[in-house]
PDB file of C-alpha atoms in Angstrom:
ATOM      1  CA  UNK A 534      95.452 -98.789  82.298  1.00 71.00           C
ATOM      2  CA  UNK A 535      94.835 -95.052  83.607  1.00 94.00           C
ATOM      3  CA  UNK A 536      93.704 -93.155  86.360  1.00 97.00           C
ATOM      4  CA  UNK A 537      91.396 -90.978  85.462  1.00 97.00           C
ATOM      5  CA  UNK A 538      89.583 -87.668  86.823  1.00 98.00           C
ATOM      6  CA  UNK A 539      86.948 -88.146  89.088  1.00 98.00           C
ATOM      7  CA  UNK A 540      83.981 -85.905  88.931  1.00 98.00           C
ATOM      8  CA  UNK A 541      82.899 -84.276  91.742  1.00 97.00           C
ATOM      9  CA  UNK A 542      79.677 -82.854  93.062  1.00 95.00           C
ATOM     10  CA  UNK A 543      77.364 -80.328  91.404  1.00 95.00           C
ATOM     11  CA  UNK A 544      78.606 -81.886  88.059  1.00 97.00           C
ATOM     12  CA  UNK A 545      75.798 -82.526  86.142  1.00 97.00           C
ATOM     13  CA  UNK A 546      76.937 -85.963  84.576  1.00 97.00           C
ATOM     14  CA  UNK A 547      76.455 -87.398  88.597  1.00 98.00           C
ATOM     15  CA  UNK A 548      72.363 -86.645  88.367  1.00 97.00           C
ATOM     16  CA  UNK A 549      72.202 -88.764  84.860  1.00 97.00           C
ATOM     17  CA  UNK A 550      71.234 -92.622  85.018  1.00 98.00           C
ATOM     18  CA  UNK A 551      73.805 -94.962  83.525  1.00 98.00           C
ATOM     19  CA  UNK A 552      72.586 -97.548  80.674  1.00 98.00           C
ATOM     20  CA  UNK A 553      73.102-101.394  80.757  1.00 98.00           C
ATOM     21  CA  UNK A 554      75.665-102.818  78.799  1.00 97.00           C
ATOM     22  CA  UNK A 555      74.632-104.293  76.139  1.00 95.00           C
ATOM     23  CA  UNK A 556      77.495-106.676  75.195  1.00 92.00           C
ATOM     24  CA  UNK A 557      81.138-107.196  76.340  1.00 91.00           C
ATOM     25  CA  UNK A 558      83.778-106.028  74.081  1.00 93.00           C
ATOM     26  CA  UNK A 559      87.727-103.969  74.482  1.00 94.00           C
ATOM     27  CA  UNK A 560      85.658-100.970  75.299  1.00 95.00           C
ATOM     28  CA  UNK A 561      84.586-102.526  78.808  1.00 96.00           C
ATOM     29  CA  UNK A 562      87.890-104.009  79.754  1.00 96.00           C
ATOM     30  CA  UNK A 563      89.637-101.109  79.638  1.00 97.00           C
ATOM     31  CA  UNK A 564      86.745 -98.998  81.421  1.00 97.00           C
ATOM     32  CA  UNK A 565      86.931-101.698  83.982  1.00 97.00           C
ATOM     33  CA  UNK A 566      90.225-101.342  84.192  1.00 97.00           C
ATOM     34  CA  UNK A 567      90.433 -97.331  84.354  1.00 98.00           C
ATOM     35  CA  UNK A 568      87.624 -97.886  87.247  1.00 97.00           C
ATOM     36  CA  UNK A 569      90.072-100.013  89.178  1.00 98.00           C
ATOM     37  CA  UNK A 570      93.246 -97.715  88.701  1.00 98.00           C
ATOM     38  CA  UNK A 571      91.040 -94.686  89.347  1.00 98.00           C
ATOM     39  CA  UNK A 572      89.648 -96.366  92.476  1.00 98.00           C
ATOM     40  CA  UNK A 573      92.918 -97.760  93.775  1.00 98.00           C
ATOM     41  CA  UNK A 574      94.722 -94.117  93.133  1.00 98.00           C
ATOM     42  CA  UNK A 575      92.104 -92.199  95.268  1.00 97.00           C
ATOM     43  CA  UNK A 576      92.501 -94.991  97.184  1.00 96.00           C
ATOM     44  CA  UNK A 577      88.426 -95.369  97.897  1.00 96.00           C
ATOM     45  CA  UNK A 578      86.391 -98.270  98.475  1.00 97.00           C
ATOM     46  CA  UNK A 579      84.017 -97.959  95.420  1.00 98.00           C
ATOM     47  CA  UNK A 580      84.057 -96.505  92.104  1.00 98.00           C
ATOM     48  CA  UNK A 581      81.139 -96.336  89.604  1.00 98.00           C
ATOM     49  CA  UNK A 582      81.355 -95.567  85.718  1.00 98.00           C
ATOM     50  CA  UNK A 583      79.358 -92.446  85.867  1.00 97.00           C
ATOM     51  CA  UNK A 584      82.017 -90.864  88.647  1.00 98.00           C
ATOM     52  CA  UNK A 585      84.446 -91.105  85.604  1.00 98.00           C
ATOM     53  CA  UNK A 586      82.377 -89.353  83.188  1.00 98.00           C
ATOM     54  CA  UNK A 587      81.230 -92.590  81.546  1.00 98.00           C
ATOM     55  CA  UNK A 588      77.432 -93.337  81.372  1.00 98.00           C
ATOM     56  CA  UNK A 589      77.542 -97.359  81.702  1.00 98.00           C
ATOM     57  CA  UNK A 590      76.547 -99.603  84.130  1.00 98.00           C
ATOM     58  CA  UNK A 591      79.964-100.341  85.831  1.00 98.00           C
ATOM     59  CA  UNK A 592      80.968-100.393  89.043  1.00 98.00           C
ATOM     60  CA  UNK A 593      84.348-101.151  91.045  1.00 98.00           C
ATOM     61  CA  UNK A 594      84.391-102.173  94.048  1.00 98.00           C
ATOM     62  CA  UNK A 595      87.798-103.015  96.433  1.00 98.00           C
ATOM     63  CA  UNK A 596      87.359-103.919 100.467  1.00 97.00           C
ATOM     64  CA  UNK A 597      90.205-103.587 102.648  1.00 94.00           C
ATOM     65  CA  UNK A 598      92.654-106.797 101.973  1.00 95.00           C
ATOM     66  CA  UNK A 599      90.641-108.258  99.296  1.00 97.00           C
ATOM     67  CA  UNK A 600      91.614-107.728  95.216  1.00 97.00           C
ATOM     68  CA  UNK A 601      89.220-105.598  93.288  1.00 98.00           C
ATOM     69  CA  UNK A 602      85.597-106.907  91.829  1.00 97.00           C
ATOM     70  CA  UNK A 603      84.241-105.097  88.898  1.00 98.00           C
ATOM     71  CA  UNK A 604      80.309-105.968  88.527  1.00 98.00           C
ATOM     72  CA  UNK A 605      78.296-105.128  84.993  1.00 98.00           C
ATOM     73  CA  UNK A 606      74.879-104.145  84.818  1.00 98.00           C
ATOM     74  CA  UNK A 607      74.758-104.887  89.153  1.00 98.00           C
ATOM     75  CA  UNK A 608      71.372-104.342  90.475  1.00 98.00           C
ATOM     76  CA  UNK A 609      69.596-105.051  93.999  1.00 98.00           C
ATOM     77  CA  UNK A 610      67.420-107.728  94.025  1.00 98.00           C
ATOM     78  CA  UNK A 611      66.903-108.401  97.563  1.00 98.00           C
ATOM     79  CA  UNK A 612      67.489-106.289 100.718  1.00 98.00           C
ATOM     80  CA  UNK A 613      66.896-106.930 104.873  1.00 97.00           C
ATOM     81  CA  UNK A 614      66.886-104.322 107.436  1.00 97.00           C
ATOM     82  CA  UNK A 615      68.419-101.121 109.148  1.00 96.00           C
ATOM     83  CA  UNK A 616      71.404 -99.821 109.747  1.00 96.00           C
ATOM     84  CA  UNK A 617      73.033 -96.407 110.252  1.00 93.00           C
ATOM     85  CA  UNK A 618      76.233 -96.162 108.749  1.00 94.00           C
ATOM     86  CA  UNK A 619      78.753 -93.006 108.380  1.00 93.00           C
ATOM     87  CA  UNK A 620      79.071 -92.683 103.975  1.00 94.00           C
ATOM     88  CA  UNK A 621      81.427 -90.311 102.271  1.00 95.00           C
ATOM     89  CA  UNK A 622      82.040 -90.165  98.728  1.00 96.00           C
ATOM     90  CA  UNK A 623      84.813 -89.428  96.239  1.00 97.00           C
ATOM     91  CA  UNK A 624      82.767 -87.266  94.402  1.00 97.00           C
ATOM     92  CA  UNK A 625      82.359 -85.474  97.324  1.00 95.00           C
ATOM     93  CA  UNK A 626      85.562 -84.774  99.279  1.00 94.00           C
ATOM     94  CA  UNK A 627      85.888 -83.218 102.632  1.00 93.00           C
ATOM     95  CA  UNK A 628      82.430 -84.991 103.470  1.00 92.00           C
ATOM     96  CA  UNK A 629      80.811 -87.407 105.576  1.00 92.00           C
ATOM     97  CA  UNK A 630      77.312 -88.522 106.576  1.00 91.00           C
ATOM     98  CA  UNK A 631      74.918 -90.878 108.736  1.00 90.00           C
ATOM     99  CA  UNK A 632      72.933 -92.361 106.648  1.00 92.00           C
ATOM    100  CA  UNK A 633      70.385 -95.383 106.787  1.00 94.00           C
ATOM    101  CA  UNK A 634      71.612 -98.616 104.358  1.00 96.00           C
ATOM    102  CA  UNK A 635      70.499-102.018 104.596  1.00 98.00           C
ATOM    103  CA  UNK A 636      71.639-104.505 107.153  1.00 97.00           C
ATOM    104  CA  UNK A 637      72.711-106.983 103.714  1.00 98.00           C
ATOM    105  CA  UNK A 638      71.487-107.034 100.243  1.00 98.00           C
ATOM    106  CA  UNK A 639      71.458-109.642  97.823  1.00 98.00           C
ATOM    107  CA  UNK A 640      72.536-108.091  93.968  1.00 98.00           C
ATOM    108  CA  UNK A 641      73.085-110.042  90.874  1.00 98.00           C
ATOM    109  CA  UNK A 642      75.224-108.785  88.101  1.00 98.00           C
ATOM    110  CA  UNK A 643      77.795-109.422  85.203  1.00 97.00           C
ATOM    111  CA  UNK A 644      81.643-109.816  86.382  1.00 95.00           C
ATOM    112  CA  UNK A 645      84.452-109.266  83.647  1.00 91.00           C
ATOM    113  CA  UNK A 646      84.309-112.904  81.805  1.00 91.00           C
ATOM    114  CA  UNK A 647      80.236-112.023  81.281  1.00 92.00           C
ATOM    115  CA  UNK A 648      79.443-114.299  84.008  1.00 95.00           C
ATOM    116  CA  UNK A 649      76.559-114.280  86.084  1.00 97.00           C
ATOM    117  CA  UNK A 650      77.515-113.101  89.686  1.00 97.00           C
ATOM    118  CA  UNK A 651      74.955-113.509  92.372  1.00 98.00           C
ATOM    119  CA  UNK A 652      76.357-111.751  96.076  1.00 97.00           C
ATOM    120  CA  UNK A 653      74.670-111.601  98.933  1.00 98.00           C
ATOM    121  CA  UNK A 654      76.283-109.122 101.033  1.00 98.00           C
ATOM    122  CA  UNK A 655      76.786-107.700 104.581  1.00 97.00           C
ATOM    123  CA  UNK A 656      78.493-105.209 106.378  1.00 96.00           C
ATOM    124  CA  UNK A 657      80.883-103.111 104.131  1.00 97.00           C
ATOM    125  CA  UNK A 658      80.042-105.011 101.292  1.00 98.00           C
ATOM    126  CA  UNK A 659      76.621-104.644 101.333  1.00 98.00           C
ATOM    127  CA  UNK A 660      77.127-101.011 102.247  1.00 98.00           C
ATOM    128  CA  UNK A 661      79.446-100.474  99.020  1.00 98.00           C
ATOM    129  CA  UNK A 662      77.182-101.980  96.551  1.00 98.00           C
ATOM    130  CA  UNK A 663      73.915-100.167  97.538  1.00 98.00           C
ATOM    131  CA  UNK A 664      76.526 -96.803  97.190  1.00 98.00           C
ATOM    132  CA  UNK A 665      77.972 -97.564  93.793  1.00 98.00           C
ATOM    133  CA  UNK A 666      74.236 -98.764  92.069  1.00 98.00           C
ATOM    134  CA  UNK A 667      72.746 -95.373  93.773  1.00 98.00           C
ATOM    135  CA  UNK A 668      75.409 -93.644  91.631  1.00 98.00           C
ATOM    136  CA  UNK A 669      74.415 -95.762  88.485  1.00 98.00           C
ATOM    137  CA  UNK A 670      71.040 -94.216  89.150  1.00 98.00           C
ATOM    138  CA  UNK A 671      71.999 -90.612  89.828  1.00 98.00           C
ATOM    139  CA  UNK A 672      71.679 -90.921  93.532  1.00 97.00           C
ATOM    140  CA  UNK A 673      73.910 -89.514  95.797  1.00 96.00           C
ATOM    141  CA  UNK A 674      74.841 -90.605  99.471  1.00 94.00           C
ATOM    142  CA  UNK A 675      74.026 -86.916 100.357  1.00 91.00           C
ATOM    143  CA  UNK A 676      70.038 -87.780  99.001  1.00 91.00           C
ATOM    144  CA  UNK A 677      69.873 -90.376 101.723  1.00 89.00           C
ATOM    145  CA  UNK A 678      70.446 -87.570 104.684  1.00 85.00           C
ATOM    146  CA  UNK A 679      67.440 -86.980 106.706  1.00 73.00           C
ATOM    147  CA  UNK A 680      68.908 -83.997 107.896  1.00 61.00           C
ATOM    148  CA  UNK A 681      71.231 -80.945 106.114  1.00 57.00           C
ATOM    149  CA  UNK A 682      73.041 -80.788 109.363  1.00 56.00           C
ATOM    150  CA  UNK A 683      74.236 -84.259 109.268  1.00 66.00           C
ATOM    151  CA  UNK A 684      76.576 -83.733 106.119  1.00 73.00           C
ATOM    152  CA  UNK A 685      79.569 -82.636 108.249  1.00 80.00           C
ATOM    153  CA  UNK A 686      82.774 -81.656 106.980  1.00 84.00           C
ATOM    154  CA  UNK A 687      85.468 -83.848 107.800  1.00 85.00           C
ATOM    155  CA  UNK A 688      88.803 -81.558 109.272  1.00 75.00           C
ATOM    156  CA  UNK A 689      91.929 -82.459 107.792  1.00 63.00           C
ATOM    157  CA  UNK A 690      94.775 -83.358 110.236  1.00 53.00           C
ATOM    158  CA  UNK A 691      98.096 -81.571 110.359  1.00 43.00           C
ATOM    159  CA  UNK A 692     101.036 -82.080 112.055  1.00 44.00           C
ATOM    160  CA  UNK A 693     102.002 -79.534 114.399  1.00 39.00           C
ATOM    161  CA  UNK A 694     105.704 -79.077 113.562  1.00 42.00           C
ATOM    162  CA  UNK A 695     105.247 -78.181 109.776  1.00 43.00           C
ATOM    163  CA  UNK A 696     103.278 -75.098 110.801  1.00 39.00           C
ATOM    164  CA  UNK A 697     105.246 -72.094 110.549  1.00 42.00           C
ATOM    165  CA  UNK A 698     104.255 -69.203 113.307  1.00 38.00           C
ATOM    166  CA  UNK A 699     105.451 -65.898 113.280  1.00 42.00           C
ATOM    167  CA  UNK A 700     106.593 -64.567 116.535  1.00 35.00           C
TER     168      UNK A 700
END
């Protein structure tokens, strides 16, 4: 459909809490579908509807391999244990963090039929979901960080021979 802009961090429509959808209609599809194209184009792991300016309870989500998922209305209804994981975020470029997540989760939701989806999730997955509901709640990755010093900015690599130097 379209690739939107993604909004990025201090913007103010990142701190508001999305609302459920109430029923499915065009309107969703094609949100779904701009989720998907935005996601895909940044090429990121996650998208939710907020990052797009849209205040709904969407989320994208696309693992490595696998075709996209969109969930509706996804919330955590179980989690298990520990784990440090290193997060960044498209809505906040040039960043990365160790953060604590959950060693799986279990999260029901809505996928784009209006079926009811019930994942239980590990590893990237799990790690994915609990990012893209935090942003349905106005939650950042950077909120998790038990320490300022831990958001470190990530260098950008350049190759050596497209760098002009003046002798």
């Amino acid at each position: 459909m379209a690739v939107l802009p993604i909004y990025e961090f201090p913007h103010e429509v990142l701190r508001k809490k999305a609302r459920k959808v109430k029923k499915l209609d065009k309107s969703i599809h094609r949100i779904a579908e701009d989720l998907v194209d935005t996601m895909q184009n940044a090429q990121g792991v996650g998208l939710a509807a907020n990052q797009i300016g849209i205040l709904k309870r969407i989320i994208a989500i696309q693992l490595p391999e696998e075709d996209p998922r969109v969930y509706i209305n996804p919330e955590i209804v179980d989690k298990e244990g520990e784990r440090e994981v290193t997060e960044a975020c498209l809505s906040v470029p040039g960043y990365r963090g160790i953060i604590t997540r959950s060693i799986w989760v279990k999260a029901k939701a809505w996928d784009r039929e209006w079926k009811d989806v019930r994942i239980k999730a590990e590893g990237l997955l799990a790690q994915a979901l609990e990012h893209e509901i935090d942003h349905l709640n106005g939650i950042l990755y950077m909120d998790h960080l038990e320490q300022h010093q831990k958001l470190e900015k990530i260098e950008t690599e350049f190759n050596s021979e497209e760098v002009e130097v003046e002798n």
